[in-house]
PDB file of C-alpha atoms in Angstrom:
ATOM      1  CA  ALA A   8      30.297 -61.648  37.738  1.00 46.00           C
ATOM      2  CA  VAL A   9      26.770 -62.672  36.866  1.00 44.00           C
ATOM      3  CA  PRO A  10      25.184 -60.448  34.183  1.00 45.00           C
ATOM      4  CA  GLY A  11      23.332 -57.594  35.827  1.00 46.00           C
ATOM      5  CA  GLU A  12      25.411 -57.705  38.998  1.00 45.00           C
ATOM      6  CA  ALA A  13      28.168 -55.284  39.917  1.00 45.00           C
ATOM      7  CA  SER A  14      31.637 -56.728  39.624  1.00 37.00           C
ATOM      8  CA  GLU A  15      34.141 -56.503  42.453  1.00 40.00           C
ATOM      9  CA  ALA A  16      36.330 -54.272  40.274  1.00 35.00           C
ATOM     10  CA  MET A  17      33.804 -51.429  40.508  1.00 35.00           C
ATOM     11  CA  ALA A  18      33.955 -49.041  43.428  1.00 39.00           C
ATOM     12  CA  PRO A  19      31.097 -49.669  45.861  1.00 38.00           C
ATOM     13  CA  PRO A  20      28.522 -46.874  46.054  1.00 48.00           C
ATOM     14  CA  GLN A  21      28.636 -44.601  49.097  1.00 61.00           C
ATOM     15  CA  MET A  22      25.016 -45.370  49.930  1.00 69.00           C
ATOM     16  CA  GLY A  23      22.535 -48.049  48.969  1.00 72.00           C
ATOM     17  CA  LYS A  24      19.682 -47.472  46.548  1.00 68.00           C
ATOM     18  CA  GLN A  25      17.055 -47.403  49.287  1.00 80.00           C
ATOM     19  CA  GLU A  26      19.045 -44.874  51.280  1.00 84.00           C
ATOM     20  CA  ALA A  27      19.583 -42.712  48.185  1.00 79.00           C
ATOM     21  CA  LEU A  28      15.868 -42.877  47.336  1.00 83.00           C
ATOM     22  CA  GLN A  29      14.949 -41.874  50.887  1.00 85.00           C
ATOM     23  CA  ARG A  30      17.396 -38.983  50.838  1.00 84.00           C
ATOM     24  CA  PHE A  31      16.778 -37.527  47.376  1.00 84.00           C
ATOM     25  CA  SER A  32      13.110 -38.231  46.658  1.00 90.00           C
ATOM     26  CA  VAL A  33       9.634 -37.720  48.080  1.00 93.00           C
ATOM     27  CA  ASP A  34       7.155 -40.615  48.318  1.00 95.00           C
ATOM     28  CA  LEU A  35       3.947 -39.165  46.876  1.00 97.00           C
ATOM     29  CA  THR A  36       1.911 -42.309  47.513  1.00 97.00           C
ATOM     30  CA  GLU A  37       2.722 -42.103  51.225  1.00 97.00           C
ATOM     31  CA  ARG A  38       1.842 -38.402  51.270  1.00 97.00           C
ATOM     32  CA  ALA A  39      -1.458 -39.259  49.564  1.00 98.00           C
ATOM     33  CA  ARG A  40      -2.196 -41.999  52.135  1.00 97.00           C
ATOM     34  CA  THR A  41      -1.592 -39.600  55.016  1.00 97.00           C
ATOM     35  CA  GLY A  42      -3.747 -36.854  53.476  1.00 96.00           C
ATOM     36  CA  GLU A  43      -0.865 -34.453  52.861  1.00 97.00           C
ATOM     37  CA  LEU A  44      -1.868 -33.857  49.221  1.00 96.00           C
ATOM     38  CA  ASP A  45      -4.710 -31.540  48.248  1.00 95.00           C
ATOM     39  CA  PRO A  46      -7.631 -33.136  46.388  1.00 94.00           C
ATOM     40  CA  ILE A  47      -7.244 -32.960  42.597  1.00 95.00           C
ATOM     41  CA  VAL A  48     -10.335 -32.036  40.595  1.00 94.00           C
ATOM     42  CA  GLY A  49     -10.854 -32.042  36.838  1.00 95.00           C
ATOM     43  CA  ARG A  50      -7.780 -34.054  35.850  1.00 96.00           C
ATOM     44  CA  ASP A  51      -9.382 -37.475  35.402  1.00 97.00           C
ATOM     45  CA  GLU A  52      -8.597 -37.672  31.673  1.00 97.00           C
ATOM     46  CA  GLU A  53      -4.884 -36.926  32.144  1.00 97.00           C
ATOM     47  CA  ILE A  54      -4.601 -39.361  35.056  1.00 98.00           C
ATOM     48  CA  ARG A  55      -6.360 -42.050  33.003  1.00 98.00           C
ATOM     49  CA  GLN A  56      -3.876 -41.442  30.177  1.00 98.00           C
ATOM     50  CA  ILE A  57      -0.971 -42.000  32.587  1.00 98.00           C
ATOM     51  CA  VAL A  58      -2.527 -45.283  33.732  1.00 98.00           C
ATOM     52  CA  ASP A  59      -3.134 -46.364  30.124  1.00 98.00           C
ATOM     53  CA  ILE A  60       0.468 -45.608  29.146  1.00 98.00           C
ATOM     54  CA  LEU A  61       1.901 -47.434  32.168  1.00 97.00           C
ATOM     55  CA  MET A  62      -0.198 -50.505  31.371  1.00 97.00           C
ATOM     56  CA  ARG A  63       1.255 -50.844  27.857  1.00 97.00           C
ATOM     57  CA  ARG A  64       3.764 -53.585  27.106  1.00 95.00           C
ATOM     58  CA  ARG A  65       6.016 -51.204  25.146  1.00 96.00           C
ATOM     59  CA  GLN A  66       6.604 -47.470  25.133  1.00 95.00           C
ATOM     60  CA  ASN A  67       5.194 -47.277  28.648  1.00 96.00           C
ATOM     61  CA  ASN A  68       6.958 -44.194  29.990  1.00 96.00           C
ATOM     62  CA  PRO A  69       4.595 -41.230  30.397  1.00 96.00           C
ATOM     63  CA  ILE A  70       6.169 -37.788  30.125  1.00 96.00           C
ATOM     64  CA  LEU A  71       4.339 -34.674  31.256  1.00 96.00           C
ATOM     65  CA  THR A  72       5.400 -31.454  29.557  1.00 96.00           C
ATOM     66  CA  GLY A  73       3.996 -27.951  29.623  1.00 96.00           C
ATOM     67  CA  GLU A  74       4.449 -24.408  30.772  1.00 98.00           C
ATOM     68  CA  ALA A  75       4.849 -23.636  34.452  1.00 96.00           C
ATOM     69  CA  GLY A  76       1.525 -23.591  36.264  1.00 96.00           C
ATOM     70  CA  VAL A  77      -0.529 -25.709  33.845  1.00 96.00           C
ATOM     71  CA  GLY A  78      -0.955 -28.544  36.373  1.00 96.00           C
ATOM     72  CA  LYS A  79       1.700 -31.184  35.683  1.00 96.00           C
ATOM     73  CA  THR A  80       2.362 -31.648  39.388  1.00 95.00           C
ATOM     74  CA  ALA A  81      -1.369 -31.791  40.111  1.00 97.00           C
ATOM     75  CA  VAL A  82      -1.781 -34.629  37.596  1.00 98.00           C
ATOM     76  CA  VAL A  83       1.056 -36.600  39.202  1.00 98.00           C
ATOM     77  CA  GLU A  84      -0.348 -35.977  42.684  1.00 98.00           C
ATOM     78  CA  GLY A  85      -3.775 -37.085  41.462  1.00 98.00           C
ATOM     79  CA  PHE A  86      -2.212 -40.279  40.148  1.00 98.00           C
ATOM     80  CA  ALA A  87      -0.544 -40.825  43.549  1.00 98.00           C
ATOM     81  CA  GLN A  88      -3.936 -40.423  45.216  1.00 98.00           C
ATOM     82  CA  ARG A  89      -5.435 -43.015  42.868  1.00 98.00           C
ATOM     83  CA  ILE A  90      -2.648 -45.459  43.730  1.00 98.00           C
ATOM     84  CA  ALA A  91      -3.113 -44.808  47.459  1.00 97.00           C
ATOM     85  CA  SER A  92      -6.864 -45.413  47.225  1.00 96.00           C
ATOM     86  CA  GLY A  93      -6.443 -48.544  45.091  1.00 96.00           C
ATOM     87  CA  ASP A  94      -8.272 -46.955  42.138  1.00 97.00           C
ATOM     88  CA  VAL A  95      -5.785 -48.337  39.588  1.00 98.00           C
ATOM     89  CA  PRO A  96      -5.434 -51.671  37.760  1.00 97.00           C
ATOM     90  CA  PRO A  97      -3.996 -54.532  39.880  1.00 97.00           C
ATOM     91  CA  PRO A  98      -0.431 -54.280  38.455  1.00 96.00           C
ATOM     92  CA  LEU A  99      -0.220 -50.668  39.712  1.00 97.00           C
ATOM     93  CA  GLN A 100      -1.802 -51.153  43.148  1.00 95.00           C
ATOM     94  CA  ASP A 101       1.441 -51.807  45.030  1.00 93.00           C
ATOM     95  CA  VAL A 102       3.455 -49.173  43.161  1.00 95.00           C
ATOM     96  CA  THR A 103       5.247 -46.414  45.032  1.00 95.00           C
ATOM     97  CA  LEU A 104       5.334 -43.098  43.192  1.00 96.00           C
ATOM     98  CA  ARG A 105       8.387 -41.039  44.048  1.00 94.00           C
ATOM     99  CA  VAL A 106       9.453 -37.571  42.904  1.00 93.00           C
ATOM    100  CA  LEU A 107      13.168 -36.994  42.514  1.00 88.00           C
ATOM    101  CA  ASP A 108      14.282 -33.738  44.151  1.00 84.00           C
ATOM    102  CA  VAL A 109      17.056 -32.559  41.839  1.00 82.00           C
ATOM    103  CA  GLY A 110      17.805 -29.652  44.173  1.00 81.00           C
ATOM    104  CA  LEU A 111      18.620 -32.078  46.999  1.00 80.00           C
ATOM    105  CA  LEU A 112      20.623 -34.185  44.566  1.00 78.00           C
ATOM    106  CA  GLN A 113      22.751 -31.169  43.627  1.00 78.00           C
ATOM    107  CA  ALA A 114      23.037 -29.653  47.113  1.00 80.00           C
ATOM    108  CA  GLY A 115      26.535 -30.071  48.463  1.00 76.00           C
ATOM    109  CA  ALA A 116      27.751 -31.952  45.385  1.00 76.00           C
ATOM    110  CA  SER A 117      30.794 -29.747  44.964  1.00 76.00           C
ATOM    111  CA  MET A 118      33.362 -32.333  43.907  1.00 77.00           C
ATOM    112  CA  LYS A 119      33.586 -33.246  40.245  1.00 75.00           C
ATOM    113  CA  GLY A 120      31.433 -36.266  39.499  1.00 80.00           C
ATOM    114  CA  GLU A 121      29.628 -36.257  42.856  1.00 81.00           C
ATOM    115  CA  PHE A 122      26.270 -35.254  41.314  1.00 78.00           C
ATOM    116  CA  GLU A 123      26.598 -38.036  38.728  1.00 80.00           C
ATOM    117  CA  ASN A 124      27.444 -40.572  41.447  1.00 82.00           C
ATOM    118  CA  ARG A 125      24.384 -39.559  43.457  1.00 77.00           C
ATOM    119  CA  LEU A 126      22.196 -39.824  40.359  1.00 81.00           C
ATOM    120  CA  ARG A 127      23.495 -43.344  39.650  1.00 78.00           C
ATOM    121  CA  GLN A 128      22.725 -44.398  43.224  1.00 80.00           C
ATOM    122  CA  VAL A 129      19.106 -43.407  42.844  1.00 75.00           C
TER     123      VAL A 129
END
């Protein structure tokens, strides 16, 4: 097999990556485009920091941490709105921001290893 490709010896996944993404995640950029997200006010600095981190060559994975209710989701939704409106640097303009729904991923995964298989598919 070519490096980076699955070999024939591996079991094929039950669903393709696109299908798994559709099933277990929510497309925030699409929700922003259709006006389903509430406007975000006062989070410009945090959103700018996310953009700055994503534009780095290395160590470009932003992580939002904090107590419940401090606004982590609002910052991510604000970033999705910026992407949808084109208010991001050119490399980020065609990005799709998706939120993984771990509850959906776990739901019905009763057999041993099923949750892990679903996670790999995403």
